[in-house]
Amino acid sequence: MLGIGLIKGLSVTFKNLFTPIFTIQYPDKKVGLLAYSKHINKSIFQILKENPKIFLMGIIGMVTIPVKIDQFPRFRGNEFVWYDDRCTACASCAKYCPLGIIEIVTHPAGENMQAGENYAIDKFDIDTGRCMFCGLCVEACPYDALHMGTDFERGNYSRVNLVLDKETLTSQDKNPSSWFRPQFESNEYNPWEESMSNSKDAGRHEKPSYQKIKEKWVNKRKTDG
Amino acid sequence: MSVKSEPITINLGPQHPSTHGVFRMRVTFDGETIIDLEPIFGYLHRGSEKLAEERTYTQIVTLTDRMDYVSSMLNNQGYILALEKLANIEPKPRGVWLRMIASELQRIASHLVAIGFLIQDLGAWGTPLTYAMREREKILQMFEMLCGARITNSYLRPGGVFMDAPVQFWDALSEFTQNFPSEIEELEKLLSSNEIIFSRTKGVATLTAEQALNASITGPILRSTGVDWDLRKSDPYDYYDQIKFNVPTHTAGDNYARYILRVQEMKESLSIVKQCVERIEPGPIRPHHDEVPNLVKPPIGDCYSAIEGSKGELGFYLVSDGSISPYRWHVRSSSLINLTLLKEMLVGTLFGDLFVTFGSIDINMGEVDR
């Protein structure tokens, strides 16, 4: 009969009217007074005393609090995490990048050149304005010095600000993503709750010291004859 | 009394919201009936095939993501299969099962987009599309667990996948496989018996099997004309020969057949996913770097390898000159070839059927122009 299919379809939409909302309000959501006082960690009376306008807005549920969406640990984020003391300036990341946006300038500085640790890095620029976050540079890094980040709200008014230089990379918060870093997943590390500022935690293996390398490659051979 | 009338030519696109991207058509109307149609494409041409000639074989995986951006896992799979054939790489079993699971989930996601936007083009603004996107969102979240990205995955590597699936992925997958049949049922209850959809799609833009075969059309459009041709069955790649599944076909060849076929294919894909989960075993996910280095250097030669993409046969042709990057990379994109019969489908139909047909062909401009 004509119209039965329509009524069937409308019953589905009617049923969905009472199912919970699955969309997420982003970047802000409107909340009531209790949730707002919990968010800013102040009691309701303090809000009334300090800002009566927000108190009134809160009564009708119209104050806004920011919402931060948690991604999954492998999320390839907008900033890179780089540990300068792990990096040997081998430039594997720069060679592996499909777009060629990593620029590394080094100069030889130090006495232990053969140990591979004494190239001083003058410049380590990642132009995230052209980056597509494929993560191949992270995959290429043999010493776990470069990691994908987890931040994603990095809007800027100028393209120049999107270039991550050496100073930014060393000074910013280090919340590496577990993309291509299985050691993070086994440790149940959550990048949104804790940061990883110590570079020793970040790697699968530690960078061997000069003494160790000398022991392994020079002294041992001498004894072997 | 007679009114003098003459045909009028209208330009549609390239920036028209219903053309699914930047697609342009020059359509000639007699009243409201289409009498001539000329598709014009190339507005999204990014030169992927040329770009690939100066990238290494692993870096090209990122280019395939950006071709058909609603089914990037399938593009990854097609390219990696061609590379494995060219470089004689033996994939690891767990990697193959994982990429089969990922690509079948991607097929479901792609078909959900196709159905949602077909109904949207019919004029049902929002509601069915929202239900379809709600399910697709679950799949995209699973992809984020797997590889950290939702659309541009770059999950596959020569010989397998780059990283094993996390524990939370298996939980989400078992929840999804349990709930998805009822969601399809809901979608079918909403749409499949709706009289408005019947009257708008049944008998519109009909294709015969002969026409489709002559134009080398593949995928759901070919199967909706009654030809039983699915590369997973007729030329099995990966482990599809160890899996039991049906290839649904229809004989009508009209817009409704294409729609209902996609619904049935989603059910088959779900059963494939379930079987893959049962068969998967622990083990290495990709060959060790000693076997397959980061810079793959295939021997001199060429190869063509095709998979059954969500829109049809997705073929990759690679020519190697023995160096780290291919000499030539060509993509046989199904969306482009499926568009070639647009004129034959649409001449004689009304203006309102144009966009409905467009939605039912399910093209993706990223794949058409590459």
mmCIF file of C-alpha atoms in Angstrom, chain A residues 4-5 10 36 40 45 53 56-57 67 74 79 82 102-103 124 148 159 162 169 171 182 190 195 212 217-218 224:
data_model
loop_
_atom_site.group_PDB
_atom_site.id
_atom_site.type_symbol
_atom_site.label_atom_id
_atom_site.label_comp_id
_atom_site.label_asym_id
_atom_site.label_seq_id
_atom_site.Cartn_x
_atom_site.Cartn_y
_atom_site.Cartn_z
ATOM 1 C CA ILE A 4 3.504 2.204 4.387
ATOM 2 C CA GLY A 5 7.200 2.620 3.561
ATOM 3 C CA LEU A 10 9.362 7.877 9.986
ATOM 4 C CA TYR A 36 30.837 25.712 35.479
ATOM 5 C CA ILE A 40 36.836 26.777 37.348
ATOM 6 C CA PHE A 45 28.783 31.879 46.050
ATOM 7 C CA LYS A 53 26.359 38.239 35.218
ATOM 8 C CA LEU A 56 22.640 34.626 36.010
ATOM 9 C CA MET A 57 23.765 33.095 32.733
ATOM 10 C CA VAL A 67 36.014 21.174 25.288
ATOM 11 C CA ARG A 74 48.715 7.023 17.956
ATOM 12 C CA GLU A 79 53.639 19.583 16.559
ATOM 13 C CA TRP A 82 62.284 16.324 19.275
ATOM 14 C CA ILE A 102 62.917 19.272 7.204
ATOM 15 C CA GLU A 103 66.036 21.402 7.015
ATOM 16 C CA PHE A 124 66.595 22.026 12.677
ATOM 17 C CA MET A 148 54.884 12.821 16.292
ATOM 18 C CA ARG A 159 52.877 31.063 7.620
ATOM 19 C CA LEU A 162 54.181 27.508 11.375
ATOM 20 C CA LEU A 169 61.209 22.290 19.434
ATOM 21 C CA SER A 171 61.392 24.584 24.623
ATOM 22 C CA PRO A 182 55.597 0.556 20.431
ATOM 23 C CA ASN A 190 48.914 8.570 27.979
ATOM 24 C CA SER A 195 54.453 14.820 29.379
ATOM 25 C CA LYS A 212 80.934 2.047 25.754
ATOM 26 C CA TRP A 217 84.833 -1.503 19.042
ATOM 27 C CA VAL A 218 88.363 -0.514 19.994
ATOM 28 C CA ASP A 224 91.214 -10.123 19.908
#
